[in-house]
Short mmCIF file of C-alpha atoms and ligand atoms in Angstrom, two decimals:
data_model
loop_
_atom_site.label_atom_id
_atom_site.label_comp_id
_atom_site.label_asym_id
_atom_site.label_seq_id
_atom_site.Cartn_x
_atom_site.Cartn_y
_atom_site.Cartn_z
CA UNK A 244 0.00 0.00 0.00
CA UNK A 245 2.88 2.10 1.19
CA UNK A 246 4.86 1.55 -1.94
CA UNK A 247 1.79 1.88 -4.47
CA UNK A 248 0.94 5.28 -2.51
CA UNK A 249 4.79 6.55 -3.70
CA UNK A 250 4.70 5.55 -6.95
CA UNK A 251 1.21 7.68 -7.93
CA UNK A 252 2.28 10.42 -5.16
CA UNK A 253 6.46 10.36 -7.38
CA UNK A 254 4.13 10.49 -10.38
CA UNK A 255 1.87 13.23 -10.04
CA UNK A 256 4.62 15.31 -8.30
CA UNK A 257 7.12 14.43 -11.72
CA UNK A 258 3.87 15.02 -13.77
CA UNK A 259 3.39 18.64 -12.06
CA UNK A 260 7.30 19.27 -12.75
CA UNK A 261 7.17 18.78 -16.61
CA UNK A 262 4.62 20.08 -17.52
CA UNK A 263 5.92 23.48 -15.81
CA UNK A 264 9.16 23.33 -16.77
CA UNK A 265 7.69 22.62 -20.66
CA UNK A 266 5.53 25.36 -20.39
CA UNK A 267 8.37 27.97 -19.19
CA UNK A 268 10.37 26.77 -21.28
CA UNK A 269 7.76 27.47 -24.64
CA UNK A 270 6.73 30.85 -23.06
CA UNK A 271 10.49 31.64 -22.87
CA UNK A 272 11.07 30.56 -26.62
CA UNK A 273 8.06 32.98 -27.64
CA UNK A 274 9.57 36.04 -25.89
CA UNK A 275 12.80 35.73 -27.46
CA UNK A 276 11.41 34.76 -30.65
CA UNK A 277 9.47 37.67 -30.68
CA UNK A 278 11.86 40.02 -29.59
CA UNK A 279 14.16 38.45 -32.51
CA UNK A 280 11.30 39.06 -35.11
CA UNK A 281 11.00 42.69 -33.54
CA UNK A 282 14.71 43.45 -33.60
CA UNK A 283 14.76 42.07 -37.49
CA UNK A 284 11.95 44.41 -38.31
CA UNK A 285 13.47 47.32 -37.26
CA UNK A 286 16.70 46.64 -38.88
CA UNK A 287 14.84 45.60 -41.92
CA UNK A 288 13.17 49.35 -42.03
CA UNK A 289 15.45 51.15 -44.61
CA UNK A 290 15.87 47.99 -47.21
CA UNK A 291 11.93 47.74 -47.06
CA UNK A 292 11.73 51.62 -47.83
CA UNK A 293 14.37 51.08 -49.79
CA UNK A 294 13.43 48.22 -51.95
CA UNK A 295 17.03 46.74 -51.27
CA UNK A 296 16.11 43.02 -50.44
CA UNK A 297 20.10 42.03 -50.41
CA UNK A 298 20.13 44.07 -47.27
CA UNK A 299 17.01 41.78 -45.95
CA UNK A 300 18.30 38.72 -46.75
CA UNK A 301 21.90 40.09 -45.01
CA UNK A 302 19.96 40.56 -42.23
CA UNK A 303 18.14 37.21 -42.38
CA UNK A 304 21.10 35.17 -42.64
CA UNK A 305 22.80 36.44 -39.74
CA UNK A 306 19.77 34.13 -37.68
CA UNK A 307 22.31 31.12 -38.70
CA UNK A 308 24.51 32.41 -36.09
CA UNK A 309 22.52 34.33 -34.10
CA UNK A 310 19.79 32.06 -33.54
CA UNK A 311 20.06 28.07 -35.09
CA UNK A 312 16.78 27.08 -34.11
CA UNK A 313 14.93 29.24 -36.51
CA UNK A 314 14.93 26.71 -39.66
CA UNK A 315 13.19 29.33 -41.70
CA UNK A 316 12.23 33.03 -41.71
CA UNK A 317 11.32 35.70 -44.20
CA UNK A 318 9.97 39.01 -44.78
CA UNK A 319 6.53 40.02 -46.13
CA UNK A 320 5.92 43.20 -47.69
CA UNK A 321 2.80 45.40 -46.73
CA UNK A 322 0.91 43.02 -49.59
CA UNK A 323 2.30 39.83 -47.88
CA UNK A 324 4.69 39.01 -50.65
CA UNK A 325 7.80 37.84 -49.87
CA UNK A 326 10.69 40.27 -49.88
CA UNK A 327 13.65 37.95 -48.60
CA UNK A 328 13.87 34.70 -47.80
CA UNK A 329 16.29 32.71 -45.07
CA UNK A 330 16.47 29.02 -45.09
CA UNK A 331 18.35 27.35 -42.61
CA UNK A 332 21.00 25.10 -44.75
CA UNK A 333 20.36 21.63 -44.69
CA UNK A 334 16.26 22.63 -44.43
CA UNK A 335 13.44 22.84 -46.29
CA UNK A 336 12.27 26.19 -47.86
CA UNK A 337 8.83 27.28 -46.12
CA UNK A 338 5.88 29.57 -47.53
CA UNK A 339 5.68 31.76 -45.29
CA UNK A 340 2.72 33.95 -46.94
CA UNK A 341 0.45 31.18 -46.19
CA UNK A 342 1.22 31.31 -42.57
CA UNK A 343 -0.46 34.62 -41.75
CA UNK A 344 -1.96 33.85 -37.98
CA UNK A 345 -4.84 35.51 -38.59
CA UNK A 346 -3.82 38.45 -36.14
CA UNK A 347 -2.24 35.88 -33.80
CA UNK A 348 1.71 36.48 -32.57
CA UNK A 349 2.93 32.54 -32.61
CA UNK A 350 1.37 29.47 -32.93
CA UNK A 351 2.80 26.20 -31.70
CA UNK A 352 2.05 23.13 -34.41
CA UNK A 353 3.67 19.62 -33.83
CA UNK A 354 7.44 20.54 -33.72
CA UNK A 355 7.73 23.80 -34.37
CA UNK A 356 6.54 27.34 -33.37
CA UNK A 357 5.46 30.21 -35.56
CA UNK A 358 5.81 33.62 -34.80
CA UNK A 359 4.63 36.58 -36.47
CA UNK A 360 5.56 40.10 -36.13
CA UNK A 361 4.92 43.52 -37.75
CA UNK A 362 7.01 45.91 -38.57
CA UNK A 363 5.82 49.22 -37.91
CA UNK A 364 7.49 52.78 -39.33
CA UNK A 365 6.01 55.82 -38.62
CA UNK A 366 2.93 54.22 -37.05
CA UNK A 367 2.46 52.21 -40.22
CA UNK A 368 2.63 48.83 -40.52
CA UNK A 369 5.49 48.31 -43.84
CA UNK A 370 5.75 45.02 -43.54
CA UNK A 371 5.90 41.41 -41.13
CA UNK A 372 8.68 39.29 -39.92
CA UNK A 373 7.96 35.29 -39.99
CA UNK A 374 9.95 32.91 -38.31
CA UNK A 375 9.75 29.43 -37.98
CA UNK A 376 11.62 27.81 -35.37
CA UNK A 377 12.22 24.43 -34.74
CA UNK A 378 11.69 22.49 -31.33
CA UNK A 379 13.33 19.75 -31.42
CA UNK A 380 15.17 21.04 -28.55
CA UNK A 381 11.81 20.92 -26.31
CA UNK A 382 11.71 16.91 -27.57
CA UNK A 383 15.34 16.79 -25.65
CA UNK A 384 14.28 18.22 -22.80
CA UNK A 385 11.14 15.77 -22.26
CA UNK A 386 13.19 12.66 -23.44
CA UNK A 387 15.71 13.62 -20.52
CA UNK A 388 13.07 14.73 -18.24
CA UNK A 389 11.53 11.22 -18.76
CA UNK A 390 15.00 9.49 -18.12
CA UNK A 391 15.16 11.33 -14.74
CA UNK A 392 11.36 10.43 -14.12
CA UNK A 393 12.16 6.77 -14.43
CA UNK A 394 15.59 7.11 -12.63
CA UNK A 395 13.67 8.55 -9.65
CA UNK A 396 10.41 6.47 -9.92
CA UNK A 397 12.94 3.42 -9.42
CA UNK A 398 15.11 4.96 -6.86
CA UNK A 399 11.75 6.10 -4.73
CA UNK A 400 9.50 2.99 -4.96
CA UNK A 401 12.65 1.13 -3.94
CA UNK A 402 12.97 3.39 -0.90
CA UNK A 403 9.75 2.95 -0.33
CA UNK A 404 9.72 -0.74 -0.76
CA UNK A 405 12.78 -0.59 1.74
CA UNK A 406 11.46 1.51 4.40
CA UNK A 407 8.17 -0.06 3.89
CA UNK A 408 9.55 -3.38 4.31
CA UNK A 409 11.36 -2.85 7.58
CA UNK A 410 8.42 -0.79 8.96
CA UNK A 411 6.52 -4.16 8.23
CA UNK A 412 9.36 -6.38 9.68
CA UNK A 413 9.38 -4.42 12.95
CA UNK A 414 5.09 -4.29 13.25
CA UNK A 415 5.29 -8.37 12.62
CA UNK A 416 8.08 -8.92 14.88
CA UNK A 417 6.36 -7.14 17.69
CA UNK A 418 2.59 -8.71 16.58
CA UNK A 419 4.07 -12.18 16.70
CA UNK A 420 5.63 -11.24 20.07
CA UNK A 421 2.44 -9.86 21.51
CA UNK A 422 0.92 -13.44 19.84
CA UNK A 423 3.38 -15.43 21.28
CA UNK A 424 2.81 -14.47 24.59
CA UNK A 425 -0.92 -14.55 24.42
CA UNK A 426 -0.71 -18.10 23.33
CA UNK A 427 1.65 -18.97 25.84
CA UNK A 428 -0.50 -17.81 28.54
CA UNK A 429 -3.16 -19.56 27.62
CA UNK A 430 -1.36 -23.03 27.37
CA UNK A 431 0.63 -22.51 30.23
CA UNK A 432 -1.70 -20.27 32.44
CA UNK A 433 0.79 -18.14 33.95
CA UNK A 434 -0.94 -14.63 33.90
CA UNK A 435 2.52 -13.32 35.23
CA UNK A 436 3.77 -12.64 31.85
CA UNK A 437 3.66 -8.82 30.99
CA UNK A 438 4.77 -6.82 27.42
CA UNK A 439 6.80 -3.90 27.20
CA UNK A 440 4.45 -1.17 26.82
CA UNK A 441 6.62 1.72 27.04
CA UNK A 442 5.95 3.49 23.80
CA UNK A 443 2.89 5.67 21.90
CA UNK A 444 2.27 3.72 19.08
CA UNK A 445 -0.76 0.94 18.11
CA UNK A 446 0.92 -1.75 19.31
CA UNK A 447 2.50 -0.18 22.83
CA UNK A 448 -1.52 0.74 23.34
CA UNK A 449 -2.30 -2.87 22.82
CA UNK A 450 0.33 -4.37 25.17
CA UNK A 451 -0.65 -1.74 27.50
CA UNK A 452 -4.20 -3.09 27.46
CA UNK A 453 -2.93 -7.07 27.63
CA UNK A 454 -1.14 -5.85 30.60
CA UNK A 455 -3.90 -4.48 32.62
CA UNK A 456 -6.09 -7.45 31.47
CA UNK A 457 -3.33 -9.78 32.77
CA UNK A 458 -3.57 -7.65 36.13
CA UNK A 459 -7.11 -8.16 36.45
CA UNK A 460 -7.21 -11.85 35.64
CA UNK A 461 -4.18 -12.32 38.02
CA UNK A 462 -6.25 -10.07 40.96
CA UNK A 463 -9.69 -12.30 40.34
CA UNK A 464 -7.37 -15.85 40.65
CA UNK A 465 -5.96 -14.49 43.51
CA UNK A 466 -9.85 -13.49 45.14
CA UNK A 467 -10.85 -16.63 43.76
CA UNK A 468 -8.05 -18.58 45.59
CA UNK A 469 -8.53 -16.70 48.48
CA UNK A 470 -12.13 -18.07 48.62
CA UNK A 471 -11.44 -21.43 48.04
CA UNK A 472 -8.70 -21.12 50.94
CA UNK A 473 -11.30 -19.74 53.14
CA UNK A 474 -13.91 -21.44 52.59
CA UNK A 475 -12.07 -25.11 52.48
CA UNK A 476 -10.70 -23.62 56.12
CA UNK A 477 -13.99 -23.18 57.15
CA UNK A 478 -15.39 -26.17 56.18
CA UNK A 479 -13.03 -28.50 57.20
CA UNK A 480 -13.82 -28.31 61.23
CA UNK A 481 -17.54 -28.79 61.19
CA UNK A 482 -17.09 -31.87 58.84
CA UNK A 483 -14.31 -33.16 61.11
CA UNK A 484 -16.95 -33.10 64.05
CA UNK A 485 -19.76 -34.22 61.89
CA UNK A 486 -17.54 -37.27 60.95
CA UNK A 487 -16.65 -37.80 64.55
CA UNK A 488 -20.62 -37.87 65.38
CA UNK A 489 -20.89 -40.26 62.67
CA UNK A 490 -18.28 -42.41 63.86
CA UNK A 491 -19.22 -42.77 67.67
CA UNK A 492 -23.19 -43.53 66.38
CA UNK A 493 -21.57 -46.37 64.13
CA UNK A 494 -20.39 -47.82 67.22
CA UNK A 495 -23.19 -47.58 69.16
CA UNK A 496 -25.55 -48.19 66.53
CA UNK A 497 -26.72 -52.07 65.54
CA UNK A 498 -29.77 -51.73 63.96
CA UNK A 499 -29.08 -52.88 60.71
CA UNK A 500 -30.81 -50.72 58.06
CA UNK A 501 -29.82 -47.52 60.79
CA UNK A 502 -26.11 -48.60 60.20
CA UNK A 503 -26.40 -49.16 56.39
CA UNK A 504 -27.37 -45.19 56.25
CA UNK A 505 -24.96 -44.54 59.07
CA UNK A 506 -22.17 -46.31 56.59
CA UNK A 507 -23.37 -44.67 53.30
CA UNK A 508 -23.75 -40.81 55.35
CA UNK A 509 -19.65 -41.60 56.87
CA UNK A 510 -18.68 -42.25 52.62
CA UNK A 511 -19.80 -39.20 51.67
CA UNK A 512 -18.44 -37.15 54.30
CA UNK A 513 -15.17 -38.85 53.36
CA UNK A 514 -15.31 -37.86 49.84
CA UNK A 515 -16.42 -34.71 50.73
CA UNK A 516 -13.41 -34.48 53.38
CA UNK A 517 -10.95 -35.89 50.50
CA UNK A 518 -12.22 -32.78 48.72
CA UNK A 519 -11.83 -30.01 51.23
CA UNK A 520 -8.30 -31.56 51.42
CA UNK A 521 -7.50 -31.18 48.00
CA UNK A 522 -8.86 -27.59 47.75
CA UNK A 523 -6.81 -26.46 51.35
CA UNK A 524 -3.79 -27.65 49.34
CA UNK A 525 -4.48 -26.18 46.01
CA UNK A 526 -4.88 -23.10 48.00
CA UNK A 527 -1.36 -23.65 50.00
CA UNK A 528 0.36 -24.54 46.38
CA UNK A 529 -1.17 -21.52 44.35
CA UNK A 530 -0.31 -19.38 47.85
CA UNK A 531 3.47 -21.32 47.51
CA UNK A 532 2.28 -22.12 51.38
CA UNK A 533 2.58 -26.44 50.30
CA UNK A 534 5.86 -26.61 52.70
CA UNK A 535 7.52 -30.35 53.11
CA UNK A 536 8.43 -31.96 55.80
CA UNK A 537 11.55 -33.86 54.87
CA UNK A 538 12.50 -36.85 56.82
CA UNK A 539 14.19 -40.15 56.07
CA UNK A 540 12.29 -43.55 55.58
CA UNK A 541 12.25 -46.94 54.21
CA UNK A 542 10.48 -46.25 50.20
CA UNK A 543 9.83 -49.88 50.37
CA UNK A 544 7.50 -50.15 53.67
CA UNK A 545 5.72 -46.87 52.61
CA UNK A 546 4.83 -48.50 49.60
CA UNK A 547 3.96 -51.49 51.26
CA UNK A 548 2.19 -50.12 54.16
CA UNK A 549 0.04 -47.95 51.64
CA UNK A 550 -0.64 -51.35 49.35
CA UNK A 551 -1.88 -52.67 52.49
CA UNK A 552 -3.85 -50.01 53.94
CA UNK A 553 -5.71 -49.25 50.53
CA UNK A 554 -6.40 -52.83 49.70
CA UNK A 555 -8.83 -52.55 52.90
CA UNK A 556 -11.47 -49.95 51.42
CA UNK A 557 -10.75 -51.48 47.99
CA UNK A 558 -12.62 -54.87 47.67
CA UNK A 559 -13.18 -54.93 44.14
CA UNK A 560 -9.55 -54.90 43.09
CA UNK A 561 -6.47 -56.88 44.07
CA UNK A 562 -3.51 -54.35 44.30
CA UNK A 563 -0.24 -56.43 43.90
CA UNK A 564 3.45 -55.35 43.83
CA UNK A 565 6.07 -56.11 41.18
CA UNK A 566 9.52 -55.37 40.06
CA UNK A 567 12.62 -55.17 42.44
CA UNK A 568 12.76 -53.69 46.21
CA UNK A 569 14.43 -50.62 46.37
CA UNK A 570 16.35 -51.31 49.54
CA UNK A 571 16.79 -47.29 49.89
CA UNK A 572 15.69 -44.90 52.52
CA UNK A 573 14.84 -41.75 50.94
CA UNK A 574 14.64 -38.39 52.17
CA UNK A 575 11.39 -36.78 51.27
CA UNK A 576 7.93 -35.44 53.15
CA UNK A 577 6.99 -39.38 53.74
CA UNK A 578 3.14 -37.85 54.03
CA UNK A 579 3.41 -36.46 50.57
CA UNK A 580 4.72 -39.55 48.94
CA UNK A 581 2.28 -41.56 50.38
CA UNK A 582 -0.53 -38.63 49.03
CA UNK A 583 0.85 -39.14 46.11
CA UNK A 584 0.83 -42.77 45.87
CA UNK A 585 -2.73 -43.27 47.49
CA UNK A 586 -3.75 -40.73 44.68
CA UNK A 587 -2.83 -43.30 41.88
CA UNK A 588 -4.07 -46.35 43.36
CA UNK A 589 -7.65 -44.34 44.18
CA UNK A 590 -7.70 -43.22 40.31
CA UNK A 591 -6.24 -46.68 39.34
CA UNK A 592 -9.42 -48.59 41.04
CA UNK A 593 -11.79 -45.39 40.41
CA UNK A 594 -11.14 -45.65 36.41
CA UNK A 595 -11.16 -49.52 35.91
CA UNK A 596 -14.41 -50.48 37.27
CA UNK A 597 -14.82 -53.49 35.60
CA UNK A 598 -11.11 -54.42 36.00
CA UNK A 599 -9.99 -56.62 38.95
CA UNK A 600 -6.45 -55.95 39.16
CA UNK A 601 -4.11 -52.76 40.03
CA UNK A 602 -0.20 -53.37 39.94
CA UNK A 603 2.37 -51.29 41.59
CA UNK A 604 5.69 -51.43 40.00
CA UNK A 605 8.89 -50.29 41.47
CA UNK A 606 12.42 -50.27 39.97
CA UNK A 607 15.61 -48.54 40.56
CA UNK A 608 18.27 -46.60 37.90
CA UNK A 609 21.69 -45.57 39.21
CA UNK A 610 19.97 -41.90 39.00
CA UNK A 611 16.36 -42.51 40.15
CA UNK A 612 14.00 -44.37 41.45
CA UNK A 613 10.78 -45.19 39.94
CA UNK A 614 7.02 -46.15 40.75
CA UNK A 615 4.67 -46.96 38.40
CA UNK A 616 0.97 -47.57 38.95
CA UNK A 617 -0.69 -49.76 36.58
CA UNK A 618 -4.74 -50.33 36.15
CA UNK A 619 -6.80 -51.92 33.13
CA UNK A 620 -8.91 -49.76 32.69
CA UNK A 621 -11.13 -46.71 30.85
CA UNK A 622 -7.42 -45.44 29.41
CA UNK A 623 -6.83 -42.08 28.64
CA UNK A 624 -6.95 -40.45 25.10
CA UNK A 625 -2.97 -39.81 23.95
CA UNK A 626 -4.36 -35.97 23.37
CA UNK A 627 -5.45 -35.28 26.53
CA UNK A 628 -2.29 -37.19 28.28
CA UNK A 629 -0.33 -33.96 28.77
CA UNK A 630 -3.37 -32.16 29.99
CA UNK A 631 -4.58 -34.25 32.88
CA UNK A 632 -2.07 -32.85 35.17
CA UNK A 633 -3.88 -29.53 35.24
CA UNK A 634 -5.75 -27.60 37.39
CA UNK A 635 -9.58 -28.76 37.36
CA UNK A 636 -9.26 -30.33 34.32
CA UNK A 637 -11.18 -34.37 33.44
CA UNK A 638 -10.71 -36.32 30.51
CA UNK A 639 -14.04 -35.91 27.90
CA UNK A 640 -14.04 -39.98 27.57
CA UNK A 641 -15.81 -42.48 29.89
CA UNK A 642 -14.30 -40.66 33.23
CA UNK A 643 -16.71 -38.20 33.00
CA UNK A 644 -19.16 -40.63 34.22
CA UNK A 645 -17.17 -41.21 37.44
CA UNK A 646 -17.17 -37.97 39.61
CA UNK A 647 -13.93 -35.89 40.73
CA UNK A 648 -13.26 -32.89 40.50
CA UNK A 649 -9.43 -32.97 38.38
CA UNK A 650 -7.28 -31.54 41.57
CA UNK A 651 -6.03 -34.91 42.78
CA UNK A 652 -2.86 -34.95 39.77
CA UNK A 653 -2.20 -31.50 39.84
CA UNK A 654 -1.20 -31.41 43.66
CA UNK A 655 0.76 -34.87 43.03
CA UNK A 656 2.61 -32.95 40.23
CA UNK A 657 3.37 -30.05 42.52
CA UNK A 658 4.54 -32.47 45.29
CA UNK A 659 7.09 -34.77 43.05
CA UNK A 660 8.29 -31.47 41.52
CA UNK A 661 9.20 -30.20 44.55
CA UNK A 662 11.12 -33.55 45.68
CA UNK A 663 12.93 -32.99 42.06
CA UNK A 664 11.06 -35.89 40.67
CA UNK A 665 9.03 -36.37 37.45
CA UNK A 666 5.40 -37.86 36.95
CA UNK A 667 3.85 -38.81 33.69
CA UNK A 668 1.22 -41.22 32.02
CA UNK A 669 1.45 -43.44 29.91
CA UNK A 670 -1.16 -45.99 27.11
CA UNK A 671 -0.30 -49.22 27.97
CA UNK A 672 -2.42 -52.27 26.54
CA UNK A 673 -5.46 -51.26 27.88
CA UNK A 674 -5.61 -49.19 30.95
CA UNK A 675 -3.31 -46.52 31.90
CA UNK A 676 0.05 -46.33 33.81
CA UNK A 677 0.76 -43.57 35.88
CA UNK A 678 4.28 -43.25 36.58
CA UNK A 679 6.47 -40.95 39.15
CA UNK A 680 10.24 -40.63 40.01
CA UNK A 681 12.12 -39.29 42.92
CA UNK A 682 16.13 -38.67 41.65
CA UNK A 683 18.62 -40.58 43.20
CA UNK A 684 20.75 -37.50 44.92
CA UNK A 685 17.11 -36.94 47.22
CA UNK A 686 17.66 -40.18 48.07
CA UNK A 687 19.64 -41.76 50.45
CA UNK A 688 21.19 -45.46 51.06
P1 LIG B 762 -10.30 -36.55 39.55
O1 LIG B 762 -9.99 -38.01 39.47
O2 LIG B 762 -10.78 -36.11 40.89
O3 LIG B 762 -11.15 -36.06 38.44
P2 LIG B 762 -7.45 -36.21 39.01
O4 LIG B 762 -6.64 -34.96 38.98
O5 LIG B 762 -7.01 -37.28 39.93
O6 LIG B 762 -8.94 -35.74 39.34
O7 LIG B 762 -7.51 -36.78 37.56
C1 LIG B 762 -7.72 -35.91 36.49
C2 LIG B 762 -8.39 -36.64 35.35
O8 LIG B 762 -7.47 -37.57 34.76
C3 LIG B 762 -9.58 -37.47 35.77
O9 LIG B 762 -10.74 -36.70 35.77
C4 LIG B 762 -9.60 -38.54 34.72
O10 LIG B 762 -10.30 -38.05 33.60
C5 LIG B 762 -8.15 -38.73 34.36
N1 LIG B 762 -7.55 -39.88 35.04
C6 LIG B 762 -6.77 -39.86 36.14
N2 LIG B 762 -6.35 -41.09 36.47
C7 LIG B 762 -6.87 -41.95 35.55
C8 LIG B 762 -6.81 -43.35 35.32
N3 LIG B 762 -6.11 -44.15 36.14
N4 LIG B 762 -7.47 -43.83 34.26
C9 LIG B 762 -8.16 -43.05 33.44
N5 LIG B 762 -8.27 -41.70 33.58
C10 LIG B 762 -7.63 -41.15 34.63
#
């Protein structure tokens, strides 16, 4: 756009020049054309009185010299016959009494210019001076004028082109910035990011604006996690007494159908404590309040103890260990780990309903130590792999059916990154595997 505005913007602007400079330079030619003719006619006087025509044509062939661009001229009498005669040599002879201009001074035809101009005595006209002058001179003039157009056409639309192009490169580069970080807030979700904004121009005014929309969103997460904090806070006590009720009537209690509600009122309160659990520490990670409590212990009777103590509520499936003991005592926040772990199995057994069997692999690198979780069941879609571990978010498949509320992998994430350790999924067969590692240097013998 830039460079097509130049071009028509260089071409009006050359346009405007030659056509001045072609018309100054014709109104120049007919002022010293006619001042020619008038100085002719006055010299010509006597030899018109006279009847001496040598002395004319004398005069008339001094133009040779004085002026070269008059190819012909001549002089009429008072009856418009011609009384001498110059022709340029090397030109053709002209009839000049066939030129009268009707009362006009000059008169420019293709190529050449006329001029006509009396010769007065005595207030009487005695006579006219004709000249015809060539112009192939003006033809110079435009053919260079057009060289330079071109010359400078070129020259400017490549400026143009040139500053046009870099203006471009620096509006993309700073567009594909501001795009960059858009998009990599919204796949990572860390409203933190900000743009340099320091400028006056479009795009400045736009980062300005992604900044102070980053500010808000990062003010309402922070209200929002306040309230969850709160509110998980707040909850957590009454349902800790309400669960203690429930417990001491399930004691006392041995009416059967009375202790079948008791049982089913006690599992939800669970869930619902396993909940206000998760949010409290989603709260403490977003708040970086999730603190560890590193001690050493035995990997091998955590995981063991936890087997055991998980394979009580869960009758449905048989959770069995394989691969090597680790024979390590580790240093790690022993309550995390076992989170961590009791996390898998519960999503292991939750997401293979039909499926009898969970398996709990260990092994051991000379960097790390690993333990894997293995169910056969629902699966999860290779797409959505690398987005489980978010915040809040479930798979679209056949989990949606079983409820949760997609915290329970994002705090185990947190909690092996901290310890230095990785966790990932994995397709394999049917079912999933749920893997995490804890490095070696953590660890020790
Ligand atoms: P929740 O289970 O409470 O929804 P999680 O954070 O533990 O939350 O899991 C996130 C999502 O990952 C689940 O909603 C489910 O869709 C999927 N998922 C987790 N574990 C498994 C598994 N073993 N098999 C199939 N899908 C799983």
């Amino acid at each position: 756009m830039q460079v097509f505005t130049s071009v028509i913007v260089l071409g009006l602007c050359f346009a405007a020049f030659v056509i001045t400079h072609i018309r100054d330079y014709k109104e120049r030619k007919v002022e010293s054309m006619i001042s020619l003719a008038q100085v002719i006619g006055s010299n010509s006087i006597s030899a018109i009185r006279f009847q001496d025509n040598d002395v004319a044509k004398q005069i008339l062939s001094d133009l040779r010299k004085v002026a070269p661009e008059v190819e012909n001229a001549g002089i009429l009498d008072k009856q418009r016959n011609v009384f001498a005669m110059y022709t340029k040599p090397g030109t053709d002879t002209f009839g000049f009494s066939s030129q009268i201009l009707n009362g006009k001074k000059f008169e420019f035809s293709s190529r050449q210019l006329l001029v006509n101009n009396d010769i007065v005595d005595n207030n009487e006209i005695i006579g006219t001076v004709c000249l015809r002058v060539d112009l192939a001179e003006l033809d110079k003039i435009k053919n260079t004028q057009y060289q330079i157009a071109v010359v400078l056409l070129i020259v400017g639309v490549g400026l143009a082109f040139l500053i046009a192009n870099l203006v471009q490169r620096y509006i993309s580069k700073q567009l594909l910035y501001l795009v960059n970080t858009m998009n990599e807030v919204s796949k990572t979700g860390d409203y933190k990011s900000r743009l340099n904004s320091d400028g006056k121009d479009e795009i400045s005014i736009l980062s300005q604006v992604f900044n102070k929309l980053m500010d808000q969103v990062m003010e309402s997460q922070q209200k929002k996690d306040e309230f969850i904090g709160i509110a998980s806070h707040e909850l957590r006590t009454p349902l800790t007494s309400v669960k203690a009720y429930l417990q001491v009537l399930d004691t006392i209690e041995n009416n059967q159908p009375n202790k079948q509600y008791l049982h089913k009122a006690l599992d939800n309160v669970n869930k619902l404590q396993q909940l206000i659990y998760d949010l409290l520490d989603v709260s403490k990670i977003q708040s970086g309040q999730l603190h560890l409590n590193i001690n050493e212990f035995e990997i091998d009777s955590l995981i063991d103890e936890t087997i055991a103590a998980f394979q009580i509520v869960s009758v449905h499936h048989k959770i069995t260990r394989e691969g090597v003991a680790i024979n390590q005592t580790v240093s790690a926040d022993r309550q995390r780990i076992e989170q961590v772990l009791i996390n898998l199995l519960s999503n292991a057994t939750k997401y293979s309903p039909d499926a009898k069997e969970v398996i709990v692999y260990t092994e051991k690198t000379s960097s790390k130590l690993i333990i894997k979780v293995k169910d056969f069941g629902v699966g999860i879609a290779k797409e959505e792999q690398s987005k489980i571990f978010d915040r809040f978010y479930r798979t679209k498949g056949m989990s949606v059916l079983i409820s949760g509320f997609g915290l329970g992998l994002y705090i185990c994430k947190d909690i092996i990154t901290r310890h230095n350790g990785e966790i990932w999924v994995a397709s394999e067969g049917n079912g999933s595997a749920f893997y995490f590692s804890l490095p070696i240097n953590s660890v020790k013998h």
